[in-house]
Coordinates of C-alpha atoms in Angstrom, one line a residue:
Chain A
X107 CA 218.3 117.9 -35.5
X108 CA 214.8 118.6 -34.3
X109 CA 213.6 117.1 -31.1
X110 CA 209.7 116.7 -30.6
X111 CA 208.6 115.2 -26.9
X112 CA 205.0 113.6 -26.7
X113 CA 202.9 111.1 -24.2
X114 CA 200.4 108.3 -24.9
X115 CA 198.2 108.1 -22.3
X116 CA 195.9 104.8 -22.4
X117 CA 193.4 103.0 -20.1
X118 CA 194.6 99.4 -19.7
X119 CA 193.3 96.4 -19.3
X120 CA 192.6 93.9 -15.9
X121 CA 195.5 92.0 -14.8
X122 CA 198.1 91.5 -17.8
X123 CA 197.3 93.3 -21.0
X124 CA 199.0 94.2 -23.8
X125 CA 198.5 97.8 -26.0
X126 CA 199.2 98.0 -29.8
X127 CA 200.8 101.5 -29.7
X128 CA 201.6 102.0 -33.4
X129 CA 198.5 104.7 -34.5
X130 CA 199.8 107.0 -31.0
X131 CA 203.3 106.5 -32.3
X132 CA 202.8 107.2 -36.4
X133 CA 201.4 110.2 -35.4
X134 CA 203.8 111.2 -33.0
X135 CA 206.0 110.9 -36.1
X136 CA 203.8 112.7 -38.5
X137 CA 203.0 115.8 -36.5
X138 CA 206.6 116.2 -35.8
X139 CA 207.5 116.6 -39.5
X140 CA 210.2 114.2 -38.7
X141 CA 211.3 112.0 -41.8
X142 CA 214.7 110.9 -41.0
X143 CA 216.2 110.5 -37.6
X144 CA 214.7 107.9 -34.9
X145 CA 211.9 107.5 -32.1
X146 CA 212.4 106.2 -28.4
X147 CA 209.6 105.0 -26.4
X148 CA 209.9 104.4 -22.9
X149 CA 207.1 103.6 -20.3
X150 CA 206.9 105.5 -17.5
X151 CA 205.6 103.1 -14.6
X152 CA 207.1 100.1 -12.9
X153 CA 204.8 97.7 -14.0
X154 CA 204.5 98.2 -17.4
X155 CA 206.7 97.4 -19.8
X156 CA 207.2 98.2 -23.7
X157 CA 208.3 95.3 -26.3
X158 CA 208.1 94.8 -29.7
X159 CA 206.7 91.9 -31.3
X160 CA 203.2 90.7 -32.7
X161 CA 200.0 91.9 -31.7
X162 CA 198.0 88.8 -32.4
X163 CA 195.0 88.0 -30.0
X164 CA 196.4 84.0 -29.6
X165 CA 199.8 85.5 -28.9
X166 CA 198.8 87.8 -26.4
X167 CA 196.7 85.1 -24.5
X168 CA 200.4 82.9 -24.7
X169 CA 201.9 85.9 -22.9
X170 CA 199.5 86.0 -20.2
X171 CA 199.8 82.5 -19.7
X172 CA 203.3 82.4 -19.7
X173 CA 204.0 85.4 -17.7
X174 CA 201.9 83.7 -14.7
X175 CA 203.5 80.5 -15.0
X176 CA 207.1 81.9 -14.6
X177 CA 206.2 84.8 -11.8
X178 CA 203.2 83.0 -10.5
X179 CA 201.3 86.2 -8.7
X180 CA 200.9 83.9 -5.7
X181 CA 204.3 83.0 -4.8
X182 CA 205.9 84.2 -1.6
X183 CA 207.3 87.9 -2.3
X184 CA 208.5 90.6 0.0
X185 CA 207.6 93.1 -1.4
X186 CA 203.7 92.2 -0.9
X187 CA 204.1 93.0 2.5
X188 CA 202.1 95.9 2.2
X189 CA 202.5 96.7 6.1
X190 CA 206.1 96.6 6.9
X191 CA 206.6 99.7 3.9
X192 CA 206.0 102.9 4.4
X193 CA 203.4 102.9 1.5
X194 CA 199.4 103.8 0.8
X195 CA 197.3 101.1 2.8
X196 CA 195.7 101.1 -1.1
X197 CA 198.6 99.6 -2.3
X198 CA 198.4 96.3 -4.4
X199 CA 200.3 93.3 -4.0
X200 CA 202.4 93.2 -7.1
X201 CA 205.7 92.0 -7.0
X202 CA 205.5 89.6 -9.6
X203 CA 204.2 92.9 -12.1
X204 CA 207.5 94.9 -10.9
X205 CA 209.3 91.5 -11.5
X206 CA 208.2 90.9 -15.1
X207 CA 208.7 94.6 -16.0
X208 CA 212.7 94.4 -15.6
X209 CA 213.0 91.1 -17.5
X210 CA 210.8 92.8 -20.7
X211 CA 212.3 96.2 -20.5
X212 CA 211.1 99.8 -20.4
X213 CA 212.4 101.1 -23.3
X214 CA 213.0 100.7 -26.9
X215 CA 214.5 102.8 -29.8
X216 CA 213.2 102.3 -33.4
X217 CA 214.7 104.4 -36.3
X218 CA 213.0 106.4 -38.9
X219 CA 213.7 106.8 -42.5
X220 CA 212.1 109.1 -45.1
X221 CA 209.0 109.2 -42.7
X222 CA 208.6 105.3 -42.1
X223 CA 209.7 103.5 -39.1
X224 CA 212.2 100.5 -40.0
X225 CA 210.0 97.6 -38.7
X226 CA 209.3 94.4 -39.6
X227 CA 206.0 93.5 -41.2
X228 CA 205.0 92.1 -38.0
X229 CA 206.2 93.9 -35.3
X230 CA 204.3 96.6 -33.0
X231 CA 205.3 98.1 -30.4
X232 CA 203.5 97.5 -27.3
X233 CA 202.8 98.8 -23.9
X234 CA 202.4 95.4 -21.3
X235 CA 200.3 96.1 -18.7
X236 CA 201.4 94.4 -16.2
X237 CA 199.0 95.3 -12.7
X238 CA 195.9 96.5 -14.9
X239 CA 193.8 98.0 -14.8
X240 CA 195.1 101.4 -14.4
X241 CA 195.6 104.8 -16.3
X242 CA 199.4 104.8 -18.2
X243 CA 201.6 107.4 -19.4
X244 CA 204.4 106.1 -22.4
X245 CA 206.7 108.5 -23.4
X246 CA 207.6 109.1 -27.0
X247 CA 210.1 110.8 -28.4
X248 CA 211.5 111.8 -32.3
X249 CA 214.2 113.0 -33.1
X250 CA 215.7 113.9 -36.4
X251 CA 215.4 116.0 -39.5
Chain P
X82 CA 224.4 115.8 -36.0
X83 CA 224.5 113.6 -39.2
X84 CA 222.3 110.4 -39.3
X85 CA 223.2 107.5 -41.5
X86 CA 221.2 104.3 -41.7
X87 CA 221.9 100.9 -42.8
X88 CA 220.9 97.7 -42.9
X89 CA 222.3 94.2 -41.8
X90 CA 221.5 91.2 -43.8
X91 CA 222.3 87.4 -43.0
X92 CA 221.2 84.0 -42.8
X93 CA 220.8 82.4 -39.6
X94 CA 221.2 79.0 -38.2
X95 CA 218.4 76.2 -37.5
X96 CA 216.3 76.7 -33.8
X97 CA 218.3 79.3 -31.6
X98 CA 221.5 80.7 -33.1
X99 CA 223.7 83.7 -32.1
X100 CA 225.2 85.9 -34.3
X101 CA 228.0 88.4 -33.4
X102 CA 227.3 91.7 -35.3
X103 CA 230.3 93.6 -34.1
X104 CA 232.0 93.7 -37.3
X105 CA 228.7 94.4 -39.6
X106 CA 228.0 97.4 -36.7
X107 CA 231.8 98.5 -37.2
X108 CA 231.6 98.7 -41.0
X109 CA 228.5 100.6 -40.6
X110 CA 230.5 103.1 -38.2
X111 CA 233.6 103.2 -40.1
X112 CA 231.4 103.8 -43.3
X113 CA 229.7 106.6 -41.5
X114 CA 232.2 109.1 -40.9
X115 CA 230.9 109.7 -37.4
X116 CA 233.0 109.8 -34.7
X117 CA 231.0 111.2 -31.5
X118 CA 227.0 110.2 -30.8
X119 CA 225.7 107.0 -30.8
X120 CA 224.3 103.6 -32.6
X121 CA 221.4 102.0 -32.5
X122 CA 220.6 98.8 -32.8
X123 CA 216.9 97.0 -33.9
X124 CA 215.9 93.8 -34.6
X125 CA 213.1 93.9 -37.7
X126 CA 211.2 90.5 -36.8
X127 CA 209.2 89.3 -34.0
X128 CA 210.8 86.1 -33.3
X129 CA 214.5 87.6 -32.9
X130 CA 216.0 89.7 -30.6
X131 CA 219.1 91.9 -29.9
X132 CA 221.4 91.4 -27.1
X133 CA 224.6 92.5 -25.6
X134 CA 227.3 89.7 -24.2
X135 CA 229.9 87.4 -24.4
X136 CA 230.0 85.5 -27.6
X137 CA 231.3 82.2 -26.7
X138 CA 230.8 79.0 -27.9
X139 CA 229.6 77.0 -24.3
X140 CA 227.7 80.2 -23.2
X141 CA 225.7 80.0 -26.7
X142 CA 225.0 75.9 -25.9
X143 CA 224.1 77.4 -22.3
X144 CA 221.4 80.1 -24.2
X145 CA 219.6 77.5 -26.4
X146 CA 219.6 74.7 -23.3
X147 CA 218.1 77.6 -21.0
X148 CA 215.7 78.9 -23.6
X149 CA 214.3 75.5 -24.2
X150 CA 213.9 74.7 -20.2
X151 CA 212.1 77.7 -19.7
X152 CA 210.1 78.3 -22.5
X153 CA 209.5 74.8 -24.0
X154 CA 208.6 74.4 -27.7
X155 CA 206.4 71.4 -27.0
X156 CA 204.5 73.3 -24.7
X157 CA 200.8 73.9 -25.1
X158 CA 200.6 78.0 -27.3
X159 CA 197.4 79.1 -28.5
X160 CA 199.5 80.8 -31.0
X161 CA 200.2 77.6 -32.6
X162 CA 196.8 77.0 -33.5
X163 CA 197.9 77.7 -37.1
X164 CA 194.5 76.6 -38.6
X165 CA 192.7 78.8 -36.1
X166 CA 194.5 82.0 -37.3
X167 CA 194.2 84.3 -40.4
X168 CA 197.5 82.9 -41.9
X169 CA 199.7 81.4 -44.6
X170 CA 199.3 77.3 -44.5
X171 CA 203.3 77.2 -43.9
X172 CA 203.2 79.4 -40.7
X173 CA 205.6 77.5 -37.8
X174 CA 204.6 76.7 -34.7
X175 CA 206.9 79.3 -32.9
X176 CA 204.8 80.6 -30.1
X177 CA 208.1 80.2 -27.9
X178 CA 210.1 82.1 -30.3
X179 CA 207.8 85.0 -30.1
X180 CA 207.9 84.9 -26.3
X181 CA 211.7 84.8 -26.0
X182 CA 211.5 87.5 -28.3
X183 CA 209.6 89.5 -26.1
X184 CA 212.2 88.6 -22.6
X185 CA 215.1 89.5 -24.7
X186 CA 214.0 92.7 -26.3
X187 CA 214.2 94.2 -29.9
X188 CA 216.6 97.5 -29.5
X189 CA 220.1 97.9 -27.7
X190 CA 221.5 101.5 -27.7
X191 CA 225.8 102.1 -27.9
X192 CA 227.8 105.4 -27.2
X193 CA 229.9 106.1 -29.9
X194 CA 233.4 108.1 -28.0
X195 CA 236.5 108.9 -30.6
X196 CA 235.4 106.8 -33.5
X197 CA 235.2 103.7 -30.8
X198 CA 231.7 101.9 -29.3
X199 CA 231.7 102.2 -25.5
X200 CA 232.0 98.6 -24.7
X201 CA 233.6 96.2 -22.2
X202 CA 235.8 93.6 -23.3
X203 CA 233.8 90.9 -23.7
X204 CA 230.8 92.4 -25.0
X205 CA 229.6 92.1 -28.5
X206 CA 226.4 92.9 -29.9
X207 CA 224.2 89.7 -31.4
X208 CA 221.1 88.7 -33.0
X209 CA 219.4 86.1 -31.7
X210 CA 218.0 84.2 -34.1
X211 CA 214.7 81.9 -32.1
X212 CA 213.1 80.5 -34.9
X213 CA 216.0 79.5 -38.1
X214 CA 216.9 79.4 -39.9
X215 CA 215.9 82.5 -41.8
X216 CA 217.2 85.0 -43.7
X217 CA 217.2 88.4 -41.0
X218 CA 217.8 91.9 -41.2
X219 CA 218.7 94.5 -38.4
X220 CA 218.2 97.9 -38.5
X221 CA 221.6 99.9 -37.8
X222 CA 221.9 103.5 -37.4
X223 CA 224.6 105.7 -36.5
X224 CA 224.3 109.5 -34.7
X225 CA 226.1 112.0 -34.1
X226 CA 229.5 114.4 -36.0
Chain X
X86 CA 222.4 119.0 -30.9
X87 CA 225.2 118.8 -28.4
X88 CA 226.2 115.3 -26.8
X89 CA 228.1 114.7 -23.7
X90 CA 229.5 111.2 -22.9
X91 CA 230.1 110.5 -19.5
X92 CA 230.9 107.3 -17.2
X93 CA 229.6 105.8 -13.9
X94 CA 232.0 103.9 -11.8
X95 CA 230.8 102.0 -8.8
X96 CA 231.9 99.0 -6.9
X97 CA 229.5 96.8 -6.4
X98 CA 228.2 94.2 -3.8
X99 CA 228.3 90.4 -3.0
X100 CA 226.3 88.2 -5.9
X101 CA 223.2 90.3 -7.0
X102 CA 222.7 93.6 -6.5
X103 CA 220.7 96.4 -7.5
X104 CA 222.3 100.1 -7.4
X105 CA 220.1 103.5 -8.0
X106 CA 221.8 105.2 -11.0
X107 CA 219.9 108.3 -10.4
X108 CA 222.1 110.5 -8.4
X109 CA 225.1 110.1 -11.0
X110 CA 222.5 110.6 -13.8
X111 CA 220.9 113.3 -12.8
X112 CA 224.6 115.0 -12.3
X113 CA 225.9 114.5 -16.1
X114 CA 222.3 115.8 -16.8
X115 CA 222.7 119.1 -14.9
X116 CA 226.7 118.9 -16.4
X117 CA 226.1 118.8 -19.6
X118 CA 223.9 121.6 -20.2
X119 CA 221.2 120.4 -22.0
X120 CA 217.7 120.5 -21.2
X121 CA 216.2 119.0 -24.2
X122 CA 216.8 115.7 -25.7
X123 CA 217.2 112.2 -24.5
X124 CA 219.3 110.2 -22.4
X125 CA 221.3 107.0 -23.1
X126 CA 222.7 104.3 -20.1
X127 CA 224.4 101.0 -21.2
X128 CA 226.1 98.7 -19.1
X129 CA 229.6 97.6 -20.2
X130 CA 229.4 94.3 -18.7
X131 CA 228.8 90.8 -19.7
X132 CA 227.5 89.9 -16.4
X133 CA 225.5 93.6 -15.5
X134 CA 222.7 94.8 -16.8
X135 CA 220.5 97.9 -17.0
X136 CA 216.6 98.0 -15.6
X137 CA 213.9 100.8 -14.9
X138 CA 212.1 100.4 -12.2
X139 CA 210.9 100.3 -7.7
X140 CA 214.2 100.8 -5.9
X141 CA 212.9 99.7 -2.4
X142 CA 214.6 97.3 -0.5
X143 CA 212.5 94.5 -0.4
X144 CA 211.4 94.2 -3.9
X145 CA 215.4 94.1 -4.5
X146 CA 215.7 90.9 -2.1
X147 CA 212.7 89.4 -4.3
X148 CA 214.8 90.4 -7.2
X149 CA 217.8 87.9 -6.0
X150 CA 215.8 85.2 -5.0
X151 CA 213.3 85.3 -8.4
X152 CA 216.6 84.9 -10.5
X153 CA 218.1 82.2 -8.1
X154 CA 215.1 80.9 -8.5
X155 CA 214.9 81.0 -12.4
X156 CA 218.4 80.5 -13.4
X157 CA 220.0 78.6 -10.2
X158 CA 223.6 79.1 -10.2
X159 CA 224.0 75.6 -9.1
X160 CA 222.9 73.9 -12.3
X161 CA 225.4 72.8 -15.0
X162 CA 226.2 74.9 -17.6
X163 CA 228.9 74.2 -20.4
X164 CA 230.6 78.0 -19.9
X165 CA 231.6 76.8 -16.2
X166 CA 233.9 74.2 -17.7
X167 CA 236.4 77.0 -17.2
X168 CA 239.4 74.6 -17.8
X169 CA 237.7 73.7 -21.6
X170 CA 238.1 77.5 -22.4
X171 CA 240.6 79.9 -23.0
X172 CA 240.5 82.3 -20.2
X173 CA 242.6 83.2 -17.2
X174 CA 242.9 80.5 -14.7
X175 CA 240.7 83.0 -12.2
X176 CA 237.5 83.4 -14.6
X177 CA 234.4 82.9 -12.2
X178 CA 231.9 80.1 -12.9
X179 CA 229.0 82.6 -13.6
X180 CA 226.8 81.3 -16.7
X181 CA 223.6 82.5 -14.3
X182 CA 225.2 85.9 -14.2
X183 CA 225.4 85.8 -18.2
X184 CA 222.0 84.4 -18.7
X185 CA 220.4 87.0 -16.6
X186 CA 222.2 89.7 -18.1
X187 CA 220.7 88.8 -21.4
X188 CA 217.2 88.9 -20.2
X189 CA 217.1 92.4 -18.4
X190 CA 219.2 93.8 -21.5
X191 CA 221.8 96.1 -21.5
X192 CA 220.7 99.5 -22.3
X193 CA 218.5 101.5 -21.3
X194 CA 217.0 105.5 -23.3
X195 CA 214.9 107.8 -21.5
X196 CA 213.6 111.0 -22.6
X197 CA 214.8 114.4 -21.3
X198 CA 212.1 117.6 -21.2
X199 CA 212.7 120.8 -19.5
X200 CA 215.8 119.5 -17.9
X201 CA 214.2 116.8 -16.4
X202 CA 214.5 112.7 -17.2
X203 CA 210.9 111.9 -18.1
X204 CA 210.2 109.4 -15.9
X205 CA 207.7 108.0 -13.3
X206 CA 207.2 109.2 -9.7
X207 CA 208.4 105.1 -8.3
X208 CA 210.9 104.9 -11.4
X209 CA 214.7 104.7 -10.8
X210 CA 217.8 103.3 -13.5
X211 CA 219.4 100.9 -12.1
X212 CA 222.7 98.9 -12.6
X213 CA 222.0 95.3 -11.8
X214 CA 225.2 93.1 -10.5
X215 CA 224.9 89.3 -11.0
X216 CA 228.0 88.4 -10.8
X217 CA 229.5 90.5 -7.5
X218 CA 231.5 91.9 -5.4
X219 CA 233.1 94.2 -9.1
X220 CA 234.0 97.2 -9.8
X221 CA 231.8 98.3 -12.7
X222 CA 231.2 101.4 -15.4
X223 CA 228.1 102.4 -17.2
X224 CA 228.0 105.2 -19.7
X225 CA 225.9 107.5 -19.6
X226 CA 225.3 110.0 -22.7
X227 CA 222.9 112.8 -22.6
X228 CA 222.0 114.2 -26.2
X229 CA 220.1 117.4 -27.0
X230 CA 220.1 121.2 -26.7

């Protein structure tokens, strides 16, 4: 079992935005020389968020719009009380981001066989920015023979 | 560490369905000689998802009822623009499916101790099924010696 | 590839609450040896849940009130009708606890490099009660060489 560690590092876009990783991850996979085993991905910020599903441009605008409507960015939140945490002064308001992070999840584990990942026609995985824009780290992982 | 893979295949029921995969997942262990690692667990289509609970008859009625209040069909989805989109003429309108998707996520991961899955009572592994029926597959593999 | 299965238990507080994981990780990390490979965490629970993210007090009281808020515990939900199912006389009326569970998702896989989680600088694992005051395991596996 080989193990080979790698990081996608992407500028994101304003506000909510969300980032087909699949080229960064197939070749993660093919300069491991990994055929048969599995990858994780994880992001590695707490207002991101990584999910798998369709990256279509209508689609994307629904999750936007969606997103807002359930965690509405102007709603009342403690945590956008910059001044009573012992944080930068630079710090953005952004509970709702943190907020929809934990409901999409930060991590997801897709398995590999003879040198394809097993997905569905339509699904990529995706990093969500969710406080954009900003410079992200996802962490990639493949493991196998 | 040996790595067999396998794939679950069934037919879902009409709008939001659950579907307990423990004994499809068991099989697959059973089947796989492995005792000690892990199993992973992948939905392969953008409008299901995996998750981990109870499977119980009122708390699946619960599921659907809350899916449907907070992510209404009826509502307005650019996604659902069918005619607007590079797409098949029989493409459903299931913008909210996709989004559901996304809040319930794609992969779960399970320890595999002593031949046995390291879960609690009452949990079982399920597809979701957001958009049936359909005919589904998930992704199952199983790690470890 | 070694693997090394071990178990958090924690009692946990009143309703929701959010516990950092990261102490206990970190400690089958060191325990097991291995530097190199990745790290599992699943909740055994149906009313727990695993997330990634800020573990600072006040985004944890926005947290319990955006959930209230989402899936009030108040409204009526068939899995409640306690005396309809077959379960001890003592089963809590905890749908909302369910619900949530199902949207932050059970597991949780990070990456381990150099015998460190990769991870970010404000990232923590946490168990998520929804269903409190419990006492309450998570297994924890850490896979690699």
């Amino acid at each position: 079992m080989k193990s080979v560690s790698s990081c996608i590092e992407l500028d994101t876009g304003r506000g909510i935005s969300l980032h087909d990783l699949m080229a960064d991850i197939r070749d993660a996979v093919a300069g491991s020389g990994i055929r048969n085993g599995f990858v994780t991905v994880t992001s590695q910020h707490t207002t991101t968020a990584i999910t798998i599903n369709e990256h279509e441009t209508r689609l994307i605008e629904d999750v936007k719009a969606f997103l807002a409507r359930l965690i509405p960015p102007g709603d009342r939140y403690l945590h956008n009380d910059i001044q009573l945490r012992d944080c930068p002064p630079d710090e953005p308001e952004n509970a709702h981001s943190h907020l929809a992070s934990m409901l999409l999840g930060s991590s997801e584990v897709i398995s590999l066989v003879n040198g394809d990942l097993v997905l569905g026609q339509y699904q990529s995985v995706m990093l969500v920015e969710l406080d954009g824009p900003r410079q992200r780290k996802v962490s990639v992982q493949v493991y196998g023979e």
